Coordinates of C-alpha atoms in Angstrom, one line a residue:
E1 CA -3.6 -15.1 -1.4
W2 CA -3.8 -13.3 2.0
Y3 CA -1.0 -14.0 4.4
G4 CA -2.7 -15.4 7.5
G5 CA -6.0 -15.6 5.7
F6 CA -9.0 -13.8 7.1
A7 CA -11.9 -14.8 9.4
P8 CA -15.2 -14.0 7.8
P9 CA -17.0 -11.9 10.5
V10 CA -20.5 -12.1 8.8
N11 CA -19.9 -14.0 5.6
P12 CA -16.7 -14.6 3.4
A13 CA -17.6 -11.7 1.1
R14 CA -17.7 -9.3 4.0
G15 CA -14.4 -10.6 5.4
L16 CA -12.9 -10.2 2.0
F17 CA -14.2 -6.5 1.8
L18 CA -12.7 -5.7 5.2
K19 CA -9.3 -7.0 4.0
A20 CA -9.2 -5.8 0.4
K21 CA -11.3 -2.6 0.4
E22 CA -11.5 -3.3 -3.4
S23 CA -13.9 -5.3 -5.5
A24 CA -12.8 -9.0 -5.4
L25 CA -14.0 -12.6 -5.6
V26 CA -12.8 -15.5 -3.5
G27 CA -13.7 -19.2 -3.7
H28 CA -11.7 -20.6 -0.7
H29 CA -14.6 -20.6 1.9
H30 CA -17.0 -22.8 -0.2
R31 CA -20.0 -20.4 0.6
T32 CA -21.9 -18.2 -1.7
S33 CA -22.1 -14.6 -0.4
E34 CA -22.0 -11.0 -1.5
H35 CA -21.0 -7.7 0.2
T36 CA -21.4 -4.3 -1.5
E37 CA -20.6 -0.9 0.0
K38 CA -20.1 2.6 -1.4
T39 CA -17.0 4.4 -0.4
L40 CA -17.0 8.1 0.8
G41 CA -15.7 9.0 -2.7
G42 CA -18.8 7.3 -4.2
K43 CA -17.2 4.3 -5.7
V44 CA -19.1 1.1 -5.4
V45 CA -17.1 -1.8 -4.1
A46 CA -18.5 -5.4 -4.4
C47 CA -17.0 -8.5 -3.0
H48 CA -18.2 -12.0 -3.8
S49 CA -17.5 -15.5 -2.5
T50 CA -18.5 -18.6 -4.5
G51 CA -19.8 -21.9 -3.5
C52 CA -17.7 -25.0 -4.2
L53 CA -17.8 -28.0 -6.6
C54 CA -16.5 -30.6 -4.2
G55 CA -18.0 -32.7 -1.4
L56 CA -19.9 -30.7 1.2
E57 CA -18.7 -32.8 4.2
P58 CA -15.0 -33.4 4.0
E59 CA -13.3 -35.3 6.8
Y60 CA -11.3 -32.2 7.9
A61 CA -14.6 -30.1 8.3
P62 CA -17.7 -32.4 8.6
Y63 CA -19.7 -29.6 10.2
N64 CA -19.7 -26.5 8.1
N65 CA -22.0 -24.0 6.0
Y66 CA -20.6 -25.1 2.6
N67 CA -22.8 -25.0 -0.5
H68 CA -22.3 -26.0 -4.1
G69 CA -21.9 -23.1 -6.6
F70 CA -19.8 -21.3 -9.1
A71 CA -19.5 -17.9 -10.8
F72 CA -19.5 -16.4 -14.2
V73 CA -17.5 -13.1 -14.5
E74 CA -17.8 -10.9 -17.6
V75 CA -15.3 -8.2 -18.0
G76 CA -15.8 -5.3 -20.4
K77 CA -13.1 -3.6 -22.6
D78 CA -13.5 -0.6 -20.3
G79 CA -12.7 -2.7 -17.2
S80 CA -16.4 -2.9 -16.0
Y81 CA -17.5 -6.3 -14.9
E82 CA -20.5 -8.3 -14.0
V83 CA -20.5 -11.2 -11.6
E84 CA -23.2 -14.0 -11.8
N85 CA -22.8 -15.9 -8.6
I86 CA -24.8 -19.1 -8.9
K87 CA -25.8 -21.6 -6.3
I88 CA -26.5 -25.3 -6.8
I89 CA -29.2 -26.6 -4.5
N90 CA -30.4 -30.2 -4.6
Y91 CA -28.5 -30.6 -7.9
K92 CA -30.4 -27.7 -9.5
I93 CA -28.9 -24.4 -10.6
V94 CA -30.7 -21.5 -8.9

């Protein structure tokens, strides 16, 4: 939870990267996105945002860029991880 939230400049994953500077995943923005950068030290940092599993046109935000989706995250014993960020378009998983 970020105090004051963050405004995604390009997409939610990029906004998360600018705030966290570490690999992270967020679902609050209801949009599937990914942002990956390499640090000066050579570490690859990847941030992801997931789609939602709710209505795409809520009364509080009828005009938006929401999409349906979810993610699977597999974490290895060594701390490595793999993110499968999945979209649902026209009721089909893509």
